[in-house]
mmCIF file of C-alpha atoms and ligand atoms in Angstrom:
data_model
loop_
_atom_site.group_PDB
_atom_site.id
_atom_site.type_symbol
_atom_site.label_atom_id
_atom_site.label_comp_id
_atom_site.label_asym_id
_atom_site.label_seq_id
_atom_site.Cartn_x
_atom_site.Cartn_y
_atom_site.Cartn_z
ATOM 1 C CA UNK A 1 0.004 0.002 0.005
ATOM 2 C CA UNK A 2 1.506 3.390 -0.943
ATOM 3 C CA UNK A 3 2.203 5.697 1.934
ATOM 4 C CA UNK A 4 0.459 9.003 1.403
ATOM 5 C CA UNK A 5 1.922 11.936 3.312
ATOM 6 C CA UNK A 6 -0.367 13.635 5.798
ATOM 7 C CA UNK A 7 -1.795 16.903 4.580
ATOM 8 C CA UNK A 8 -2.423 20.188 6.319
ATOM 9 C CA UNK A 9 -6.124 21.063 6.451
ATOM 10 C CA UNK A 10 -7.651 24.446 7.258
ATOM 11 C CA UNK A 11 -11.270 23.877 8.241
ATOM 12 C CA UNK A 12 -13.356 27.024 8.668
ATOM 13 C CA UNK A 13 -16.585 27.081 10.664
ATOM 14 C CA UNK A 14 -18.888 29.925 11.572
ATOM 15 C CA UNK A 15 -21.380 29.185 14.314
ATOM 16 C CA UNK A 16 -24.694 30.423 12.897
ATOM 17 C CA UNK A 17 -26.923 29.128 15.674
ATOM 18 C CA UNK A 18 -27.354 26.040 17.825
ATOM 19 C CA UNK A 19 -24.612 23.416 17.671
ATOM 20 C CA UNK A 20 -24.837 21.719 14.286
ATOM 21 C CA UNK A 21 -22.179 23.757 12.477
ATOM 22 C CA UNK A 22 -19.583 23.290 15.165
ATOM 23 C CA UNK A 23 -20.793 19.749 15.857
ATOM 24 C CA UNK A 24 -20.213 18.603 12.267
ATOM 25 C CA UNK A 25 -16.888 20.445 11.941
ATOM 26 C CA UNK A 26 -15.551 19.231 15.276
ATOM 27 C CA UNK A 27 -16.432 15.658 14.340
ATOM 28 C CA UNK A 28 -14.833 15.960 10.914
ATOM 29 C CA UNK A 29 -11.694 17.592 12.374
ATOM 30 C CA UNK A 30 -11.376 14.815 14.967
ATOM 31 C CA UNK A 31 -11.906 12.138 12.336
ATOM 32 C CA UNK A 32 -9.255 13.560 9.990
ATOM 33 C CA UNK A 33 -6.776 14.043 12.845
ATOM 34 C CA UNK A 34 -7.325 10.455 14.011
ATOM 35 C CA UNK A 35 -6.368 9.336 10.491
ATOM 36 C CA UNK A 36 -3.030 11.171 10.806
ATOM 37 C CA UNK A 37 -3.957 14.442 9.086
ATOM 38 C CA UNK A 38 -2.913 17.850 10.435
ATOM 39 C CA UNK A 39 -6.007 19.979 10.999
ATOM 40 C CA UNK A 40 -6.482 23.579 11.981
ATOM 41 C CA UNK A 41 -10.110 24.237 12.937
ATOM 42 C CA UNK A 42 -10.907 27.940 12.583
ATOM 43 C CA UNK A 43 -13.914 28.956 14.691
ATOM 44 C CA UNK A 44 -15.602 32.299 15.288
ATOM 45 C CA UNK A 45 -17.100 30.982 18.521
ATOM 46 C CA UNK A 46 -15.536 28.011 20.264
ATOM 47 C CA UNK A 47 -17.641 28.222 23.417
ATOM 48 C CA UNK A 48 -19.635 25.010 22.730
ATOM 49 C CA UNK A 49 -16.388 23.035 22.622
ATOM 50 C CA UNK A 50 -16.225 23.499 26.406
ATOM 51 C CA UNK A 51 -18.741 20.652 26.738
ATOM 52 C CA UNK A 52 -18.726 19.090 23.284
ATOM 53 C CA UNK A 53 -15.015 18.267 23.184
ATOM 54 C CA UNK A 54 -14.875 16.760 26.669
ATOM 55 C CA UNK A 55 -11.146 17.584 26.961
ATOM 56 C CA UNK A 56 -8.258 19.107 25.013
ATOM 57 C CA UNK A 57 -8.103 18.563 21.246
ATOM 58 C CA UNK A 58 -6.456 15.305 20.198
ATOM 59 C CA UNK A 59 -2.990 15.274 18.560
ATOM 60 C CA UNK A 60 -2.983 16.677 15.048
ATOM 61 C CA UNK A 61 -5.893 19.022 15.715
ATOM 62 C CA UNK A 62 -5.450 22.670 16.660
ATOM 63 C CA UNK A 63 -8.323 25.070 17.322
ATOM 64 C CA UNK A 64 -7.700 28.594 16.029
ATOM 65 C CA UNK A 65 -9.659 31.810 16.358
ATOM 66 C CA UNK A 66 -11.334 32.951 13.148
ATOM 67 C CA UNK A 67 -10.086 36.517 13.705
ATOM 68 C CA UNK A 68 -6.457 35.333 13.458
ATOM 69 C CA UNK A 69 -6.880 33.808 9.996
ATOM 70 C CA UNK A 70 -6.371 37.178 8.282
ATOM 71 C CA UNK A 71 -2.768 37.246 9.530
ATOM 72 C CA UNK A 72 -2.012 33.550 9.124
ATOM 73 C CA UNK A 73 0.989 33.298 6.803
ATOM 74 C CA UNK A 74 0.664 29.573 6.019
ATOM 75 C CA UNK A 75 -2.170 28.139 3.950
ATOM 76 C CA UNK A 76 -2.768 24.403 4.153
ATOM 77 C CA UNK A 77 -3.017 21.888 1.327
ATOM 78 C CA UNK A 78 -6.796 21.736 1.675
ATOM 79 C CA UNK A 79 -9.105 24.535 2.782
ATOM 80 C CA UNK A 80 -12.620 23.586 3.778
ATOM 81 C CA UNK A 81 -15.240 26.287 3.887
ATOM 82 C CA UNK A 82 -18.065 24.694 5.827
ATOM 83 C CA UNK A 83 -21.662 25.552 4.961
ATOM 84 C CA UNK A 84 -20.699 28.539 2.763
ATOM 85 C CA UNK A 85 -19.207 30.364 5.715
ATOM 86 C CA UNK A 86 -17.308 32.988 3.615
ATOM 87 C CA UNK A 87 -13.615 32.837 4.295
ATOM 88 C CA UNK A 88 -11.688 35.910 5.429
ATOM 89 C CA UNK A 89 -10.613 37.817 2.282
ATOM 90 C CA UNK A 90 -6.982 38.153 3.333
ATOM 91 C CA UNK A 91 -6.774 34.367 3.803
ATOM 92 C CA UNK A 92 -8.329 33.775 0.370
ATOM 93 C CA UNK A 93 -5.779 36.161 -1.164
ATOM 94 C CA UNK A 94 -2.997 34.042 0.320
ATOM 95 C CA UNK A 95 -4.682 30.907 -1.001
ATOM 96 C CA UNK A 96 -4.559 32.454 -4.477
ATOM 97 C CA UNK A 97 -0.836 33.162 -4.202
ATOM 98 C CA UNK A 98 0.086 29.729 -2.792
ATOM 99 C CA UNK A 99 2.021 27.387 -5.061
ATOM 100 C CA UNK A 100 0.591 24.892 -5.628
ATOM 101 C CA UNK A 101 -2.909 26.256 -5.081
ATOM 102 C CA UNK A 102 -4.728 24.595 -2.171
ATOM 103 C CA UNK A 103 -7.811 22.501 -2.788
ATOM 104 C CA UNK A 104 -10.789 24.681 -1.839
ATOM 105 C CA UNK A 105 -13.806 22.694 -0.788
ATOM 106 C CA UNK A 106 -17.189 23.967 0.264
ATOM 107 C CA UNK A 107 -18.695 21.388 2.591
ATOM 108 C CA UNK A 108 -22.466 21.666 2.285
ATOM 109 C CA UNK A 109 -25.439 20.842 4.473
ATOM 110 C CA UNK A 110 -26.865 17.347 4.517
ATOM 111 C CA UNK A 111 -29.976 16.619 2.488
ATOM 112 C CA UNK A 112 -31.509 13.627 0.744
ATOM 113 C CA UNK A 113 -32.886 15.831 -2.052
ATOM 114 C CA UNK A 114 -31.939 15.048 -5.652
ATOM 115 C CA UNK A 115 -29.958 18.254 -6.232
ATOM 116 C CA UNK A 116 -27.292 16.826 -3.927
ATOM 117 C CA UNK A 117 -26.210 14.121 -6.380
ATOM 118 C CA UNK A 118 -26.237 16.676 -9.214
ATOM 119 C CA UNK A 119 -24.182 19.255 -7.308
ATOM 120 C CA UNK A 120 -21.694 17.028 -5.499
ATOM 121 C CA UNK A 121 -18.135 17.746 -6.703
ATOM 122 C CA UNK A 122 -19.173 20.645 -8.987
ATOM 123 C CA UNK A 123 -16.603 23.384 -9.540
ATOM 124 C CA UNK A 124 -17.165 27.073 -8.949
ATOM 125 C CA UNK A 125 -14.324 28.903 -10.710
ATOM 126 C CA UNK A 126 -13.485 32.257 -9.119
ATOM 127 C CA UNK A 127 -13.229 34.970 -11.774
ATOM 128 C CA UNK A 128 -12.921 37.981 -9.512
ATOM 129 C CA UNK A 129 -12.107 38.977 -5.980
ATOM 130 C CA UNK A 130 -9.178 37.861 -3.845
ATOM 131 C CA UNK A 131 -9.562 34.238 -4.915
ATOM 132 C CA UNK A 132 -9.539 34.947 -8.676
ATOM 133 C CA UNK A 133 -7.930 32.027 -10.505
ATOM 134 C CA UNK A 134 -8.916 29.492 -7.876
ATOM 135 C CA UNK A 135 -11.756 27.029 -8.189
ATOM 136 C CA UNK A 136 -13.931 26.065 -5.274
ATOM 137 C CA UNK A 137 -15.561 22.631 -5.295
ATOM 138 C CA UNK A 138 -18.790 21.602 -3.615
ATOM 139 C CA UNK A 139 -18.798 18.548 -1.420
ATOM 140 C CA UNK A 140 -22.198 17.271 -0.394
ATOM 141 C CA UNK A 141 -22.744 14.754 2.356
ATOM 142 C CA UNK A 142 -25.553 12.374 1.625
ATOM 143 C CA UNK A 143 -27.133 8.968 1.807
ATOM 144 C CA UNK A 144 -26.311 7.532 -1.605
ATOM 145 C CA UNK A 145 -23.152 6.427 -3.375
ATOM 146 C CA UNK A 146 -23.254 9.475 -5.638
ATOM 147 C CA UNK A 147 -22.776 11.803 -2.671
ATOM 148 C CA UNK A 148 -19.966 12.444 -0.190
ATOM 149 C CA UNK A 149 -21.471 10.064 2.388
ATOM 150 C CA UNK A 150 -21.777 10.531 6.139
ATOM 151 C CA UNK A 151 -19.233 10.993 8.884
ATOM 152 C CA UNK A 152 -18.451 7.580 10.355
ATOM 153 C CA UNK A 153 -15.279 7.069 12.322
ATOM 154 C CA UNK A 154 -13.386 3.861 11.439
ATOM 155 C CA UNK A 155 -13.765 2.386 14.967
ATOM 156 C CA UNK A 156 -17.414 3.266 15.424
ATOM 157 C CA UNK A 157 -19.045 -0.145 14.921
ATOM 158 C CA UNK A 158 -16.522 -1.902 17.164
ATOM 159 C CA UNK A 159 -16.952 0.677 19.905
ATOM 160 C CA UNK A 160 -20.701 0.335 19.715
ATOM 161 C CA UNK A 161 -20.526 -3.458 19.866
ATOM 162 C CA UNK A 162 -18.385 -3.275 23.029
ATOM 163 C CA UNK A 163 -20.584 -0.634 24.685
ATOM 164 C CA UNK A 164 -21.903 -1.462 28.163
ATOM 165 C CA UNK A 165 -25.114 0.547 28.304
ATOM 166 C CA UNK A 166 -26.175 -0.303 31.891
ATOM 167 C CA UNK A 167 -22.768 0.701 33.302
ATOM 168 C CA UNK A 168 -22.700 3.886 31.248
ATOM 169 C CA UNK A 169 -26.233 4.880 32.327
ATOM 170 C CA UNK A 170 -25.458 4.154 35.977
ATOM 171 C CA UNK A 171 -22.309 6.323 35.803
ATOM 172 C CA UNK A 172 -24.499 9.170 34.579
ATOM 173 C CA UNK A 173 -26.952 8.681 37.454
ATOM 174 C CA UNK A 174 -29.726 7.324 35.229
ATOM 175 C CA UNK A 175 -31.706 4.581 36.909
ATOM 176 C CA UNK A 176 -33.863 2.675 34.538
ATOM 177 C CA UNK A 177 -36.755 0.841 36.166
ATOM 178 C CA UNK A 178 -37.472 -2.753 35.055
ATOM 179 C CA UNK A 179 -39.385 -2.784 31.778
ATOM 180 C CA UNK A 180 -38.923 0.910 31.204
ATOM 181 C CA UNK A 181 -38.302 2.247 27.731
ATOM 182 C CA UNK A 182 -35.560 4.852 27.429
ATOM 183 C CA UNK A 183 -36.178 7.785 25.104
ATOM 184 C CA UNK A 184 -33.624 10.486 24.369
ATOM 185 C CA UNK A 185 -35.047 13.905 23.582
ATOM 186 C CA UNK A 186 -33.061 16.524 21.663
ATOM 187 C CA UNK A 187 -35.440 18.867 19.889
ATOM 188 C CA UNK A 188 -36.195 22.490 19.080
ATOM 189 C CA UNK A 189 -39.608 22.192 20.716
ATOM 190 C CA UNK A 190 -41.678 19.640 22.511
ATOM 191 C CA UNK A 191 -44.852 18.551 20.786
ATOM 192 C CA UNK A 192 -46.846 17.415 23.845
ATOM 193 C CA UNK A 193 -49.118 15.168 21.733
ATOM 194 C CA UNK A 194 -46.266 12.668 21.776
ATOM 195 C CA UNK A 195 -46.526 12.089 25.520
ATOM 196 C CA UNK A 196 -49.775 10.052 25.535
ATOM 197 C CA UNK A 197 -48.353 7.909 22.701
ATOM 198 C CA UNK A 198 -45.286 7.144 24.780
ATOM 199 C CA UNK A 199 -47.535 6.110 27.680
ATOM 200 C CA UNK A 200 -48.289 2.775 25.976
ATOM 201 C CA UNK A 201 -45.257 1.518 27.906
ATOM 202 C CA UNK A 202 -43.457 2.761 31.053
ATOM 203 C CA UNK A 203 -41.054 5.351 29.676
ATOM 204 C CA UNK A 204 -38.167 7.436 30.954
ATOM 205 C CA UNK A 205 -37.432 10.485 28.786
ATOM 206 C CA UNK A 206 -33.856 11.714 28.962
ATOM 207 C CA UNK A 207 -34.098 15.364 27.977
ATOM 208 C CA UNK A 208 -31.073 17.188 26.584
ATOM 209 C CA UNK A 209 -30.507 20.834 27.457
ATOM 210 C CA UNK A 210 -32.709 23.359 25.680
ATOM 211 C CA UNK A 211 -36.249 24.629 25.631
ATOM 212 C CA UNK A 212 -37.666 21.102 25.867
ATOM 213 C CA UNK A 213 -36.615 20.813 29.492
ATOM 214 C CA UNK A 214 -38.773 23.717 30.625
ATOM 215 C CA UNK A 215 -41.550 22.621 28.262
ATOM 216 C CA UNK A 216 -41.532 19.159 29.859
ATOM 217 C CA UNK A 217 -41.462 20.672 33.328
ATOM 218 C CA UNK A 218 -44.663 22.529 32.487
ATOM 219 C CA UNK A 219 -46.481 19.368 31.343
ATOM 220 C CA UNK A 220 -48.673 17.039 33.389
ATOM 221 C CA UNK A 221 -47.149 13.739 32.292
ATOM 222 C CA UNK A 222 -49.258 10.609 31.806
ATOM 223 C CA UNK A 223 -48.827 7.891 34.457
ATOM 224 C CA UNK A 224 -45.801 5.743 33.731
ATOM 225 C CA UNK A 225 -44.013 8.480 31.799
ATOM 226 C CA UNK A 226 -41.286 10.308 33.661
ATOM 227 C CA UNK A 227 -38.365 12.425 32.597
ATOM 228 C CA UNK A 228 -34.913 13.401 33.679
ATOM 229 C CA UNK A 229 -32.915 16.460 32.644
ATOM 230 C CA UNK A 230 -29.464 15.788 31.240
ATOM 231 C CA UNK A 231 -26.546 18.217 31.250
ATOM 232 C CA UNK A 232 -24.644 18.819 28.024
ATOM 233 C CA UNK A 233 -22.613 15.707 27.279
ATOM 234 C CA UNK A 234 -19.382 15.474 25.345
ATOM 235 C CA UNK A 235 -19.904 14.432 21.723
ATOM 236 C CA UNK A 236 -18.706 10.844 22.359
ATOM 237 C CA UNK A 237 -21.064 10.618 25.309
ATOM 238 C CA UNK A 238 -23.915 12.072 23.314
ATOM 239 C CA UNK A 239 -23.416 9.226 20.846
ATOM 240 C CA UNK A 240 -23.478 6.730 23.708
ATOM 241 C CA UNK A 241 -26.733 8.229 24.917
ATOM 242 C CA UNK A 242 -28.267 7.384 21.535
ATOM 243 C CA UNK A 243 -26.834 3.854 21.684
ATOM 244 C CA UNK A 244 -28.227 3.346 25.207
ATOM 245 C CA UNK A 245 -31.779 4.475 24.404
ATOM 246 C CA UNK A 246 -34.562 2.475 22.727
ATOM 247 C CA UNK A 247 -35.945 5.427 20.840
ATOM 248 C CA UNK A 248 -34.175 8.643 19.889
ATOM 249 C CA UNK A 249 -35.667 12.042 19.172
ATOM 250 C CA UNK A 250 -33.003 14.038 17.357
ATOM 251 C CA UNK A 251 -32.778 17.260 15.366
ATOM 252 C CA UNK A 252 -30.724 19.358 12.952
ATOM 253 C CA UNK A 253 -27.941 17.547 11.160
ATOM 254 C CA UNK A 254 -25.291 15.858 13.260
ATOM 255 C CA UNK A 255 -27.506 14.217 15.895
ATOM 256 C CA UNK A 256 -29.761 13.077 13.039
ATOM 257 C CA UNK A 257 -26.822 11.217 11.495
ATOM 258 C CA UNK A 258 -25.704 9.813 14.830
ATOM 259 C CA UNK A 259 -29.190 8.433 15.460
ATOM 260 C CA UNK A 260 -28.849 6.516 12.206
ATOM 261 C CA UNK A 261 -25.555 5.014 13.348
ATOM 262 C CA UNK A 262 -27.164 4.151 16.673
ATOM 263 C CA UNK A 263 -29.451 1.810 14.740
ATOM 264 C CA UNK A 264 -32.469 2.463 16.969
ATOM 265 C CA UNK A 265 -35.888 3.757 15.934
ATOM 266 C CA UNK A 266 -35.728 7.532 15.803
ATOM 267 C CA UNK A 267 -37.648 10.630 14.853
ATOM 268 C CA UNK A 268 -36.041 13.667 13.275
ATOM 269 C CA UNK A 269 -37.056 17.223 14.103
ATOM 270 C CA UNK A 270 -35.773 19.108 11.126
ATOM 271 C CA UNK A 271 -34.294 22.611 11.395
ATOM 272 C CA UNK A 272 -37.245 24.908 10.621
ATOM 273 C CA UNK A 273 -36.716 27.367 7.767
ATOM 274 C CA UNK A 274 -38.772 30.465 6.962
ATOM 275 C CA UNK A 275 -39.557 29.303 3.429
ATOM 276 C CA UNK A 276 -40.841 25.901 4.592
ATOM 277 C CA UNK A 277 -37.987 24.087 2.822
ATOM 278 C CA UNK A 278 -37.915 21.581 5.632
ATOM 279 C CA UNK A 279 -41.077 19.822 4.368
ATOM 280 C CA UNK A 280 -39.625 18.415 1.107
ATOM 281 C CA UNK A 281 -36.328 17.743 2.887
ATOM 282 C CA UNK A 282 -38.115 15.604 5.446
ATOM 283 C CA UNK A 283 -40.132 13.728 2.805
ATOM 284 C CA UNK A 284 -37.147 12.943 0.567
ATOM 285 C CA UNK A 285 -35.281 11.452 3.509
ATOM 286 C CA UNK A 286 -38.327 9.394 4.475
ATOM 287 C CA UNK A 287 -38.577 8.108 0.893
ATOM 288 C CA UNK A 288 -35.095 6.658 1.198
ATOM 289 C CA UNK A 289 -35.342 5.517 4.800
ATOM 290 C CA UNK A 290 -38.645 3.726 4.320
ATOM 291 C CA UNK A 291 -38.085 2.355 0.800
ATOM 292 C CA UNK A 292 -37.679 -1.226 2.067
ATOM 293 C CA UNK A 293 -39.954 -0.963 5.106
ATOM 294 C CA UNK A 294 -43.300 -2.765 5.495
ATOM 295 C CA UNK A 295 -46.181 -0.585 4.276
ATOM 296 C CA UNK A 296 -47.845 -0.170 7.661
ATOM 297 C CA UNK A 297 -44.590 0.830 9.349
ATOM 298 C CA UNK A 298 -43.829 3.263 6.531
ATOM 299 C CA UNK A 299 -47.248 4.917 6.829
ATOM 300 C CA UNK A 300 -47.078 5.147 10.642
ATOM 301 C CA UNK A 301 -43.534 6.479 10.611
ATOM 302 C CA UNK A 302 -44.380 9.149 8.058
ATOM 303 C CA UNK A 303 -47.331 10.366 10.149
ATOM 304 C CA UNK A 304 -45.293 10.439 13.325
ATOM 305 C CA UNK A 305 -42.365 12.326 11.782
ATOM 306 C CA UNK A 306 -44.664 14.863 10.121
ATOM 307 C CA UNK A 307 -46.572 15.428 13.359
ATOM 308 C CA UNK A 308 -43.366 15.833 15.394
ATOM 309 C CA UNK A 309 -42.436 18.597 12.942
ATOM 310 C CA UNK A 310 -45.813 20.299 13.058
ATOM 311 C CA UNK A 311 -46.463 19.182 9.462
ATOM 312 C CA UNK A 312 -49.420 16.852 9.914
ATOM 313 C CA UNK A 313 -51.935 15.167 12.190
ATOM 314 C CA UNK A 314 -50.855 12.795 14.939
ATOM 315 C CA UNK A 315 -51.165 9.023 14.525
ATOM 316 C CA UNK A 316 -53.204 7.129 17.111
ATOM 317 C CA UNK A 317 -50.170 5.120 18.230
ATOM 318 C CA UNK A 318 -46.434 4.808 17.754
ATOM 319 C CA UNK A 319 -45.272 2.464 14.952
ATOM 320 C CA UNK A 320 -44.767 -1.134 16.149
ATOM 321 C CA UNK A 321 -41.449 -1.163 17.956
ATOM 322 C CA UNK A 322 -40.198 -4.476 16.534
ATOM 323 C CA UNK A 323 -40.609 -3.550 12.893
ATOM 324 C CA UNK A 324 -39.335 -0.019 13.594
ATOM 325 C CA UNK A 325 -36.227 -1.536 15.192
ATOM 326 C CA UNK A 326 -35.665 -3.890 12.236
ATOM 327 C CA UNK A 327 -35.957 -1.002 9.770
ATOM 328 C CA UNK A 328 -33.443 1.108 11.741
ATOM 329 C CA UNK A 329 -30.952 -1.742 11.709
ATOM 330 C CA UNK A 330 -31.427 -2.435 8.006
ATOM 331 C CA UNK A 331 -30.927 1.207 7.190
ATOM 332 C CA UNK A 332 -27.736 1.325 9.253
ATOM 333 C CA UNK A 333 -26.412 -1.752 7.421
ATOM 334 C CA UNK A 334 -27.246 -0.175 4.097
ATOM 335 C CA UNK A 335 -25.462 3.076 5.007
ATOM 336 C CA UNK A 336 -22.457 1.269 6.417
ATOM 337 C CA UNK A 337 -21.794 -0.277 2.972
ATOM 338 C CA UNK A 338 -21.103 3.222 1.588
ATOM 339 C CA UNK A 339 -17.751 4.922 2.083
ATOM 340 C CA UNK A 340 -17.767 7.431 4.925
ATOM 341 C CA UNK A 341 -17.327 11.158 4.443
ATOM 342 C CA UNK A 342 -13.751 11.564 5.718
ATOM 343 C CA UNK A 343 -12.552 8.644 3.536
ATOM 344 C CA UNK A 344 -14.297 10.173 0.541
ATOM 345 C CA UNK A 345 -12.783 13.592 1.225
ATOM 346 C CA UNK A 346 -9.314 12.034 1.447
ATOM 347 C CA UNK A 347 -9.658 10.190 -1.852
ATOM 348 C CA UNK A 348 -11.298 13.203 -3.494
ATOM 349 C CA UNK A 349 -8.349 15.367 -2.546
ATOM 350 C CA UNK A 350 -5.831 12.687 -3.568
ATOM 351 C CA UNK A 351 -7.385 11.789 -6.910
ATOM 352 C CA UNK A 352 -7.931 15.140 -8.599
ATOM 353 C CA UNK A 353 -5.469 17.443 -6.893
HETATM 354 O O1 TRH B 401 -27.949 22.026 17.367
HETATM 355 P P1 TRH B 401 -28.591 21.642 16.109
HETATM 356 O O2 TRH B 401 -29.977 22.019 15.953
HETATM 357 O O3 TRH B 401 -27.751 22.245 14.944
HETATM 358 C C1 TRH B 401 -28.015 22.686 13.664
HETATM 359 C C2 TRH B 401 -27.827 24.168 13.599
HETATM 360 O O4 TRH B 401 -29.058 24.769 13.931
HETATM 361 C C3 TRH B 401 -27.433 24.526 12.231
HETATM 362 O O5 TRH B 401 -27.326 25.932 12.078
HETATM 363 C C4 TRH B 401 -28.395 23.980 11.252
HETATM 364 O O6 TRH B 401 -27.996 24.310 10.011
HETATM 365 C C5 TRH B 401 -28.404 22.518 11.427
HETATM 366 O O7 TRH B 401 -28.821 22.169 12.759
HETATM 367 C C6 TRH B 401 -29.265 21.809 10.439
HETATM 368 O O8 TRH B 401 -28.501 20.032 15.909
HETATM 369 P P2 TRH B 401 -27.325 19.063 15.484
HETATM 370 O O9 TRH B 401 -26.961 19.238 14.068
HETATM 371 O O10 TRH B 401 -27.747 17.740 15.885
HETATM 372 O O11 TRH B 401 -26.078 19.507 16.358
HETATM 373 C C7 TRH B 401 -25.987 19.253 17.721
HETATM 374 C C8 TRH B 401 -24.548 18.883 18.071
HETATM 375 O O12 TRH B 401 -24.365 18.933 19.476
HETATM 376 C C9 TRH B 401 -24.194 17.460 17.637
HETATM 377 O O13 TRH B 401 -22.865 17.408 17.196
HETATM 378 C C10 TRH B 401 -24.336 16.657 18.921
HETATM 379 C C11 TRH B 401 -23.873 17.675 19.917
HETATM 380 N N1 TRH B 401 -24.314 17.471 21.300
HETATM 381 C C12 TRH B 401 -23.385 17.039 22.217
HETATM 382 O O14 TRH B 401 -22.220 16.797 21.897
HETATM 383 N N2 TRH B 401 -23.789 16.881 23.514
HETATM 384 C C13 TRH B 401 -25.079 17.112 23.943
HETATM 385 O O15 TRH B 401 -25.368 16.954 25.134
HETATM 386 C C14 TRH B 401 -26.014 17.542 22.948
HETATM 387 C C15 TRH B 401 -27.425 17.788 23.370
HETATM 388 C C16 TRH B 401 -25.604 17.717 21.644
#
């Protein structure tokens, strides 16, 4: 096997709101560094790393302040502009004068919509401005082989297989009663109509920080449904939370992907947009996710997901847990056959540099 020298990556991330931008970039930076790459992660607001990182950055990964990029004399081999975050002009000017030119990659948001396959890897030549002469390329994560794939660390499946959920839950002070279902809750807002549906079985809701904690506190819960507030967990522990639960309510982008790797039934609360773009985005994902599912599970899942997003009426009950669990596992298996995002980025940069 040829030995490929490690590259220097400059990964830029602007925190727009919430934790998805930094969550995706931190995960990508960690993944690349763990594969031996040298990564500088440029952040305009690193405050969430206080809890998300759960310790100092690993070897090969350095966190830099966005404001210092304008004076940074060295430009890496690969520059990633995450989510169209607009790089500092002075840095782009130095990219343009670097020999050889760096690869300039715009890492886009995750979607199952068809434009993703069409747009993945497209060039955007720069004809004017400080980057004139350079070409930026779009890199789209996604769920099919004609996209950039999903972040999946090489050791993920083995770590999951060795995971001791009861011990991990106990260490966090979570006491599950016999027969109780565990539900993780990470959402923009609580839709209280879900609570009576959960009451079909004794349920403990583990609520992540955010508005849902106060919304839950204001609810009269059905008998047999109780909840516990969680603090912010480190990103590895957040993943373990999803592995430990029977049913995961996730949101945004990164936790949505991690719920798929957890292989448990889940519901996605999609990031709401003013133009209502979340509706088609939700449906196109469901089309893929449910393509091989039994018809009754598919119909029930669609209703539940729409309702949880305020996009439809509530079903009378949750989808059957055994078929929902089988579908989640099949989907994970299907995704795991596709190359992960960091591997695809590495070969993309190597093949057409
Ligand atoms: O926080 P999110 O809603 O993020 C985003 C942003 O709103 C972004 O602007 C938008 O474009 C995008 O959604 C679609 O949800 P997400 O993507 O799941 O990010 C949360 C991150 O926080 C994820 O990496 C998991 C992490 N996390 C922890 O590490 N520990 C925790 O305790 C919790 C609750 C989350």
